[in-house]
Short mmCIF file of C-alpha atoms in Angstrom, two decimals:
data_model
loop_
_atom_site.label_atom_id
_atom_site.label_comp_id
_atom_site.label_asym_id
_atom_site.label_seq_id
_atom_site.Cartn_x
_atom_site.Cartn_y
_atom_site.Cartn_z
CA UNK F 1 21.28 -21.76 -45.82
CA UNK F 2 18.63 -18.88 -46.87
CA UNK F 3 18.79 -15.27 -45.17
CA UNK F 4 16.19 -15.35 -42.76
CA UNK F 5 18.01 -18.66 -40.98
CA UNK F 6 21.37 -16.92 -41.31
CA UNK F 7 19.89 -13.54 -39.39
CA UNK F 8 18.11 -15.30 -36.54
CA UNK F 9 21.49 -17.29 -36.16
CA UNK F 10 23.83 -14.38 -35.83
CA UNK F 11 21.05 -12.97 -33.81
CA UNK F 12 21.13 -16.23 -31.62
CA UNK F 13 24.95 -15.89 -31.64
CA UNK F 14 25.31 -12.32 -30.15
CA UNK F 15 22.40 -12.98 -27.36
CA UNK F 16 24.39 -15.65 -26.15
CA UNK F 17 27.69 -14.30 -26.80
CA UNK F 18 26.47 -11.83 -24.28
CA UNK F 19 24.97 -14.15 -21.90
CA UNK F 20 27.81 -16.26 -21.55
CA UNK F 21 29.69 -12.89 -20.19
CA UNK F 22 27.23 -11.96 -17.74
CA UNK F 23 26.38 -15.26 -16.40
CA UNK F 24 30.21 -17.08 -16.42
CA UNK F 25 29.50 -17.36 -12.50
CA UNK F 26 26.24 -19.15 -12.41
CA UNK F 27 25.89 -22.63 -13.78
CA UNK F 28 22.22 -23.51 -13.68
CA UNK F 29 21.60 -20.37 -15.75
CA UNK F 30 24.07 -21.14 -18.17
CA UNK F 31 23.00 -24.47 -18.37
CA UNK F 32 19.56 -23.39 -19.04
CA UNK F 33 20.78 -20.62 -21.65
CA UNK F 34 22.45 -23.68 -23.58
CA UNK F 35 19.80 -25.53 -23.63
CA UNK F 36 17.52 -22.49 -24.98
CA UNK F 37 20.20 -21.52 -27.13
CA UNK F 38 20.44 -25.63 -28.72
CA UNK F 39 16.73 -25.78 -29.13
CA UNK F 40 16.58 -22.42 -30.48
CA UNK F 41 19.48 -23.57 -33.36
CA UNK F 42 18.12 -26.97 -34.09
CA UNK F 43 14.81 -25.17 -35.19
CA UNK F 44 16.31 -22.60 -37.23
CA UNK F 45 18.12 -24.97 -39.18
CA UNK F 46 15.47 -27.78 -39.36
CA UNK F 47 12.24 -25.82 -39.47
CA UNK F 48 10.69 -28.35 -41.05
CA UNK F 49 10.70 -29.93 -37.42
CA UNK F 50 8.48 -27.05 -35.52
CA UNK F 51 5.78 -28.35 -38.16
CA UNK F 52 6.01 -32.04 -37.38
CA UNK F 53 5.85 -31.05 -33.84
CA UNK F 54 2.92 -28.44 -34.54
CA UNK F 55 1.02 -31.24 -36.57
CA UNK F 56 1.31 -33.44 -33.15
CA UNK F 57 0.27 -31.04 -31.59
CA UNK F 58 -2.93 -29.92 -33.53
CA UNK F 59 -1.26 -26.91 -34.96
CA UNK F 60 -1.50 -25.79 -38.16
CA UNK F 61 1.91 -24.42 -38.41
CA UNK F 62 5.53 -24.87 -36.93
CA UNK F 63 5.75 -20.72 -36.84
CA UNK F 64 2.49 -20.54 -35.17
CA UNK F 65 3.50 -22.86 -32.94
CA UNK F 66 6.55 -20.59 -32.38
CA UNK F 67 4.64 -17.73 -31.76
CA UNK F 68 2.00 -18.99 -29.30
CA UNK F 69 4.89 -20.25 -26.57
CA UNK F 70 6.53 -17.00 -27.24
CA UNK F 71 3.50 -15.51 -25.54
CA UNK F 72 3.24 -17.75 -23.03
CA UNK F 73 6.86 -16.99 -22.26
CA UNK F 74 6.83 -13.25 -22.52
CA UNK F 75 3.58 -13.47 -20.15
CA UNK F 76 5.90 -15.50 -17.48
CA UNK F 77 9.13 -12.52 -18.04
CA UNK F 78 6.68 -9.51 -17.38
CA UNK F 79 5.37 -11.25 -14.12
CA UNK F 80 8.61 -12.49 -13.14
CA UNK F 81 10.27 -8.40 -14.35
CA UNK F 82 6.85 -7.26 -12.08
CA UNK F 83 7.86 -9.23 -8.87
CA UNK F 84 11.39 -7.60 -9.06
CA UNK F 85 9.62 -4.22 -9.61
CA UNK F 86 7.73 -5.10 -6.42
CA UNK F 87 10.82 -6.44 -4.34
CA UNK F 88 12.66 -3.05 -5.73
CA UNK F 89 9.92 -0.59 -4.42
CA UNK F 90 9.95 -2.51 -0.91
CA UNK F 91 13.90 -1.84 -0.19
CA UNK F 92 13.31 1.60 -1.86
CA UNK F 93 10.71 2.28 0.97
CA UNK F 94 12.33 0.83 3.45
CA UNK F 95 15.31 3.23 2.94
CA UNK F 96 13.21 6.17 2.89
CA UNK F 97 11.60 5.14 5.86
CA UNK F 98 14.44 4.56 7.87
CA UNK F 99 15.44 7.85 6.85
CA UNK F 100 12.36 9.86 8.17
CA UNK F 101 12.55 7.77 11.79
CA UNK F 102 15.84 8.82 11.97
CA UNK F 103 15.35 12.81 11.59
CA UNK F 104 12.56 12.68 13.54
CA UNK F 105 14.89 11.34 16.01
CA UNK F 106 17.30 13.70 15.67
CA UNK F 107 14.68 16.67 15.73
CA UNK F 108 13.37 15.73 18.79
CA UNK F 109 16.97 15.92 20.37
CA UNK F 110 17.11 19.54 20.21
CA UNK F 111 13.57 20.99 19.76
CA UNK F 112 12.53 24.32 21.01
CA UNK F 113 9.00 24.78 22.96
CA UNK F 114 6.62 25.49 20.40
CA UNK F 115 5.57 28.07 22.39
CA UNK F 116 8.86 30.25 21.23
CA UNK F 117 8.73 29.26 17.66
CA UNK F 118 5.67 31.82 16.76
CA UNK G 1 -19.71 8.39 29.13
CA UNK G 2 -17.40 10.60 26.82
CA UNK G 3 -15.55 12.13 29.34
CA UNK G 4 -14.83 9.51 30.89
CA UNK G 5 -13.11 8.00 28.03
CA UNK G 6 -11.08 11.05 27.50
CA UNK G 7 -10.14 11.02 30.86
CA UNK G 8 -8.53 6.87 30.27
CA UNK G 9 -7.24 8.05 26.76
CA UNK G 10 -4.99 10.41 28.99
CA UNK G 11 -3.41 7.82 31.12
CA UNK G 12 -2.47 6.00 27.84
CA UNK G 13 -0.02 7.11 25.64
CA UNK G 14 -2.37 7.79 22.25
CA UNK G 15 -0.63 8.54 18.84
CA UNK G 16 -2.52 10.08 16.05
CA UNK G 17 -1.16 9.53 12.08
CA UNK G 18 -2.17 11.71 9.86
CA UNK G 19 -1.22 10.82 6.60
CA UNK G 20 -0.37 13.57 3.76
CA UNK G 21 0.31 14.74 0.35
CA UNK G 22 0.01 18.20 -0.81
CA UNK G 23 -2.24 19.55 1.54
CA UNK G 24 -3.20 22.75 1.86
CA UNK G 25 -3.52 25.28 4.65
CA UNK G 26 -7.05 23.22 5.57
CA UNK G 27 -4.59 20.79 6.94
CA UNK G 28 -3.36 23.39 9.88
CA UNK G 29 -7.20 23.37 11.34
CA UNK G 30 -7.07 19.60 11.04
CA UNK G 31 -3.91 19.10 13.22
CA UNK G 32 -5.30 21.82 15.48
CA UNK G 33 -9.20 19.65 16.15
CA UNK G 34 -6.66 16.96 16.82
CA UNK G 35 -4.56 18.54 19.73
CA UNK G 36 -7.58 19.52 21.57
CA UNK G 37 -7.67 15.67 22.69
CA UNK G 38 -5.38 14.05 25.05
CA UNK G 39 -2.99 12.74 21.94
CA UNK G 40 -0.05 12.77 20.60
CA UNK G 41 0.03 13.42 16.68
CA UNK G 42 2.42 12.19 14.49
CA UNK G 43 2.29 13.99 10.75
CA UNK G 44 3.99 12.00 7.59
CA UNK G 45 4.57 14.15 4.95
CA UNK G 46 4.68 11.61 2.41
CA UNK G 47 6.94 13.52 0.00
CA UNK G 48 5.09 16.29 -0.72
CA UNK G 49 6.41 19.00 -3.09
CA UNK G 50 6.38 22.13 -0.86
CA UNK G 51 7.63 20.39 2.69
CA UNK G 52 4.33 20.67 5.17
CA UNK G 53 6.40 21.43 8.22
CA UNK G 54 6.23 25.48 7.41
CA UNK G 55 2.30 25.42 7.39
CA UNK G 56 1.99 23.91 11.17
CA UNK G 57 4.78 25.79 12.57
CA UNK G 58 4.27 26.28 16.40
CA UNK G 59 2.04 23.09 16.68
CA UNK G 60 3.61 20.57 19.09
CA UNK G 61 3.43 18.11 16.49
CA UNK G 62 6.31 15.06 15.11
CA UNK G 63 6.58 15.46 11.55
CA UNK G 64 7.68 12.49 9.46
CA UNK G 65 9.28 13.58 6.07
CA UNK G 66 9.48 10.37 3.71
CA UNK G 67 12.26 11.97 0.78
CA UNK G 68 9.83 10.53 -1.98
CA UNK G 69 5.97 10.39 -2.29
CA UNK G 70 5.27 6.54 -1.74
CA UNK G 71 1.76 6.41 -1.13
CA UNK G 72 -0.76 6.38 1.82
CA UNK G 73 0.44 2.53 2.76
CA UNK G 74 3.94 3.15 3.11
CA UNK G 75 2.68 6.32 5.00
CA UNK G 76 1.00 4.77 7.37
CA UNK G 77 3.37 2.45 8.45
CA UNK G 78 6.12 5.14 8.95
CA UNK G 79 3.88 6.44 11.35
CA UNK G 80 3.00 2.80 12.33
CA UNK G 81 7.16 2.11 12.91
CA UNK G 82 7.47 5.54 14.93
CA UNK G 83 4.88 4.21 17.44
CA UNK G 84 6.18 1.13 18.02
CA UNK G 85 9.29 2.85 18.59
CA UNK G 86 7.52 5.18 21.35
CA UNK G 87 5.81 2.64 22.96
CA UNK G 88 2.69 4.28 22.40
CA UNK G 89 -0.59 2.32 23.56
CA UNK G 90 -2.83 3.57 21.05
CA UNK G 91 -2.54 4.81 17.51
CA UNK G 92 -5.48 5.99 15.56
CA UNK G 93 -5.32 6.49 11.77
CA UNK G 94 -6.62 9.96 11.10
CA UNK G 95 -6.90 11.75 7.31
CA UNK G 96 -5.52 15.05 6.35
CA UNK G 97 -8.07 16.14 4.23
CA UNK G 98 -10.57 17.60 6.85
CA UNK G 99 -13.33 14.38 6.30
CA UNK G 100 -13.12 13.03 9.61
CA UNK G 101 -14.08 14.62 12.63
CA UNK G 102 -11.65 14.87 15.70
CA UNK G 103 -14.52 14.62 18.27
CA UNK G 104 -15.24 10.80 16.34
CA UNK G 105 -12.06 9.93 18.12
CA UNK G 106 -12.82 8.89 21.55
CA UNK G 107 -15.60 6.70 20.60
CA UNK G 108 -13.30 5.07 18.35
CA UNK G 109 -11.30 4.42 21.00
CA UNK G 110 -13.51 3.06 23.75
CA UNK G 111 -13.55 -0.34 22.72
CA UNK G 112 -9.72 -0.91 23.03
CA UNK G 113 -9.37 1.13 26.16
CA UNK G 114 -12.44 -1.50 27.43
CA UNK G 115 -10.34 -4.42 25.89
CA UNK G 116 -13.17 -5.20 23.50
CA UNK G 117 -11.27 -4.93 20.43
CA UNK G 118 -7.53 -4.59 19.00
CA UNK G 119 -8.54 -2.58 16.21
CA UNK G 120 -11.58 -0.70 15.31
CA UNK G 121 -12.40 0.27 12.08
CA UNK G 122 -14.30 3.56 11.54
CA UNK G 123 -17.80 3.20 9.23
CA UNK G 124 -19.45 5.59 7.62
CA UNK G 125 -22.52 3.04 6.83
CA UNK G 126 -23.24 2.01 10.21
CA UNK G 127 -27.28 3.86 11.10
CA UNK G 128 -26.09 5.59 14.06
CA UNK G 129 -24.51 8.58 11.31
CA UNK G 130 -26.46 9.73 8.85
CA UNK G 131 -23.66 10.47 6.49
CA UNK G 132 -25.05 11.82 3.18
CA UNK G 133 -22.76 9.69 0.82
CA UNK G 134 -22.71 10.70 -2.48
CA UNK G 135 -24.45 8.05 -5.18
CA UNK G 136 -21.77 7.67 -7.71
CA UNK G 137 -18.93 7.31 -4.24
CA UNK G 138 -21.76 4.78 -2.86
CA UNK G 139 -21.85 1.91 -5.76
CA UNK G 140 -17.89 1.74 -5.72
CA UNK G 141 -17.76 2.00 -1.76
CA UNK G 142 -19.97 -1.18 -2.05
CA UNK G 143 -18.11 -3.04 -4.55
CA UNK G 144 -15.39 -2.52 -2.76
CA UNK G 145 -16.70 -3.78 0.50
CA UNK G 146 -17.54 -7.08 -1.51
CA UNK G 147 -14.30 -7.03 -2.84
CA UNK G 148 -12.68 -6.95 0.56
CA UNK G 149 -15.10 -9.75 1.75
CA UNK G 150 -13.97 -12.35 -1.13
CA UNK G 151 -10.46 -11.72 -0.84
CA UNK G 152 -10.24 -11.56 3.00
CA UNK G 153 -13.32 -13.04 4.11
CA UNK G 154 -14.11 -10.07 6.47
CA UNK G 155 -17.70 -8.29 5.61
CA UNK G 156 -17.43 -4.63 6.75
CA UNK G 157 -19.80 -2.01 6.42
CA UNK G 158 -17.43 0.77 5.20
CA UNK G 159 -14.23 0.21 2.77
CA UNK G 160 -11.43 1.93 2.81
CA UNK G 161 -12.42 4.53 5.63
CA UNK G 162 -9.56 6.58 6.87
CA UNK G 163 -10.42 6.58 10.53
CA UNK G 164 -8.89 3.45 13.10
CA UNK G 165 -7.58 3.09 15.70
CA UNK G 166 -5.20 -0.13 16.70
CA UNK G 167 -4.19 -1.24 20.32
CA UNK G 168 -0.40 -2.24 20.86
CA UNK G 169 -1.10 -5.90 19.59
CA UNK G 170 -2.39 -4.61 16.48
CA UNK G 171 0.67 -2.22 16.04
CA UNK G 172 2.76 -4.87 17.07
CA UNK G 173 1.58 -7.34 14.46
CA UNK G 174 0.65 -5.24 11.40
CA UNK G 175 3.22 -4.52 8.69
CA UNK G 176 1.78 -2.87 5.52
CA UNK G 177 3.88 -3.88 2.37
CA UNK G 178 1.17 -1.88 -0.13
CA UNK G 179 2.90 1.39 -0.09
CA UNK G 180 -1.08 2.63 -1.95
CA UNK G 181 -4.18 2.51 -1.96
CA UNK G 182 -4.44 -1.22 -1.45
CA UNK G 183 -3.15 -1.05 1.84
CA UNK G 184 -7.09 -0.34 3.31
CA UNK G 185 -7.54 -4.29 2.29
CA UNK G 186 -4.28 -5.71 3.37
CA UNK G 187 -4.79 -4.48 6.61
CA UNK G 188 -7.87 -6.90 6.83
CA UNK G 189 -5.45 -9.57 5.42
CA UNK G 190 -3.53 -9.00 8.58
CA UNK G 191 -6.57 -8.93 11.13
CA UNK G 192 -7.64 -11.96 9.32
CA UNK G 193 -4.05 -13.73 9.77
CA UNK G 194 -3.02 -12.92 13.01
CA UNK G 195 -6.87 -13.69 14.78
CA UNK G 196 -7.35 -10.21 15.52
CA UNK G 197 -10.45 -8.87 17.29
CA UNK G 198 -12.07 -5.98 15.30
CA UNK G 199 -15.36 -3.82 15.66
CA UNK G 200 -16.93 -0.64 13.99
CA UNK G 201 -17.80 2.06 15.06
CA UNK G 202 -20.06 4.98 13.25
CA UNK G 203 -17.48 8.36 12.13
CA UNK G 204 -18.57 11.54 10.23
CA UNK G 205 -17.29 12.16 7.17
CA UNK G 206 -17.94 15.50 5.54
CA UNK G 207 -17.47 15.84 1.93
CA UNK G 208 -16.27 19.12 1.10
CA UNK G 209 -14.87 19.97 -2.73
CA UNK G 210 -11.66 19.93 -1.13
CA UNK G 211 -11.93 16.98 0.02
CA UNK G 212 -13.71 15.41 -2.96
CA UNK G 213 -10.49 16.53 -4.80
CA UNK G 214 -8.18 14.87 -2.75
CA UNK G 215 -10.41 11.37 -2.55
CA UNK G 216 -10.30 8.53 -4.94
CA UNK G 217 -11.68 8.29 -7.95
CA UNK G 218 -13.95 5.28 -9.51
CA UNK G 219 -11.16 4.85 -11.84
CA UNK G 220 -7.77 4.64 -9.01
CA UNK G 221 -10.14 1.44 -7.57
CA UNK G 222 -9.53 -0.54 -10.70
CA UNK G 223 -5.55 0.28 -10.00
CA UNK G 224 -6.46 -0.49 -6.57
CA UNK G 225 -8.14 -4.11 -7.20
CA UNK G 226 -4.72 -4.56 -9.78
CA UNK G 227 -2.47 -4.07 -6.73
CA UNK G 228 -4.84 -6.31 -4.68
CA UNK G 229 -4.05 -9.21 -7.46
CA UNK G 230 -0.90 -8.45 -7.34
CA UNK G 231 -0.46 -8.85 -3.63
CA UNK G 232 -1.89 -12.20 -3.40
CA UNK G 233 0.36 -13.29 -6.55
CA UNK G 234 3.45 -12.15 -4.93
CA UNK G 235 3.42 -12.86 -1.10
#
């Protein structure tokens, strides 16, 4: 096994280590991490498979192969992270909101004539 | 023909938003042309630093304080939310930067009180105002009117113009999710999805340096048309 194989695998190892913990509740996530985490092992320890793939695919390279879905992926996380930004903001403003009706409301209860407040 | 329109906008309940960040004491003689009509005016202070109630003290005025700025969208609709919540018949969009003009109000107006219209959108293009539009304002005022048309399919003569005013249907059916700047194009989303009947009508608009300040710059419409992707990306 050479070093670079042996660092993405503990990396691999930690990342799902971690996972595992947070997600122990939710099956179809797990499920999915497995699979990720399978595919992600079988390459590091067969490279030589990411190039027969990349070949089929009209690829050069099995890295380069690597490194265009990564993009493709990272595109999908920062528009999926951007929704939840979006989703975020609208409770946020919903809770300010509600808390401007209500002192508005509660100002009006006991409000002087403007006529006195000069 | 004016008066008597003043005269129907006092039997209805009218409620005037004005919208505001940061203003300065110019806002005071805005909120002051305001309450010369038969309205009611409803202030959001969208967060600003120094609170804006001390500057209109004595004005028989509701002020809205939202804790954090949001943006003019998620202003609006506070003020929107309030109405709905007063039953008021009327409510006319109104910014607090001194560019519109009070008096533009009751012509705004006429064609809801005569049932012609839910909402009418004030235009600063239309040829009965000879607004003096600066060039460089003009070009992305345009773009952005083409912009509007291809996303909502609704071909005004003014974008993003301050100045509206919405029956109760309109209020009743309107929700603005864009808590910025994008919120002038979702609302034509919104005419567009719920069939409403719209008009224009010609408003001043006086650009002062003050004023000019406060506006948008070429550069916020490229955030602007971002948000607008973004909205139709993520219902």
């Amino acid at each position: 096994m050479s070093g670079i194989q042996l660092m993405l695998l503990t990396g691999v190892a930690f990342i799902s280590l971690y996972f595992v913990i947070r997600l122990r509740k939710r099956l179809l996530d797990l499920i999915l991490l497995l699979v990720l985490v399978a595919t992600g092992v079988t390459f590091i320890l067969m490279p030589d498979l990411t190039n027969a793939i990349a070949r089929k695919l009209n690829v050069g390279r099995g890295a380069d192969l690597v490194f265009y879905t990564s993009i493709l992926i990272f595109w999908f996380v920062i528009l999926k992270l951007y929704a939840k930004v979006r989703q975020l903001e609208q409770s946020f403003t919903q809770f300010i909101r509600e808390d401007a009706l209500k002192k508005a409301e509660q100002n009006s209860g006991h409000q002087s004539p403007p006529s006195h407040e000069q | 023909m004016e008066d008597a329109i003043t005269d129907r906008m006092a039997n209805s309940r009218t409620l005037v938003i004005v919208p505001a960040f940061n203003e300065g004491i110019t806002l005071r003689r805005v909120i002051e042309s305001l309450l010369l009509l038969p309205v009611e005016v409803v202030l959001v202070d969208d967060g600003s630093q120094q609170p804006l109630a001390p500057l209109l003290k004595g004005l028989n005025i509701t002020i809205l304080r939202h804790r954090s700025n949001l943006g003019q969208g998620a202003a609006l609709q506070t003020g929107f939310e309030f109405a709905k919540r007063k039953e008021a018949d009327i409510v006319v969009t109104f910014d607090a930067d001194g560019q519109h003009e009070a008096t533009d109000i009751p012509n705004l107006v006429a064609p809801i009180l005569q049932q012609e219209a839910d909402i009418v959108l004030g235009s600063r293009f239309l040829p009965e105002t000879p607004n003096r539009v600066p060039r460089s304002k003009k070009w992305v005022l345009h773009l952005a009117r083409l912009i509007n048309f291809l996303f909502s399919g609704i071909w005004l003569s003014d974008a993003h113009n301050g100045l509206r005013a919405l029956n109760r249907k309109a209020l009743d059916r309107i929700s603005l999710t864009e808590n910025r700047m994008a919120h002038a194009s979702e609302l034509l989303f919104e005419i567009k999805k719920f069939h409403l009947r719209w008009t224009e009508r010609p408003v001043h608009i006086h650009y002062s340096d003050y004023s000019r300040k406060k506006g948008q710059s070429a550069w916020q419409s490229i955030r602007i048309l971002f948000d607008l992707v973004l909205h139709k990306l993520f219902k």
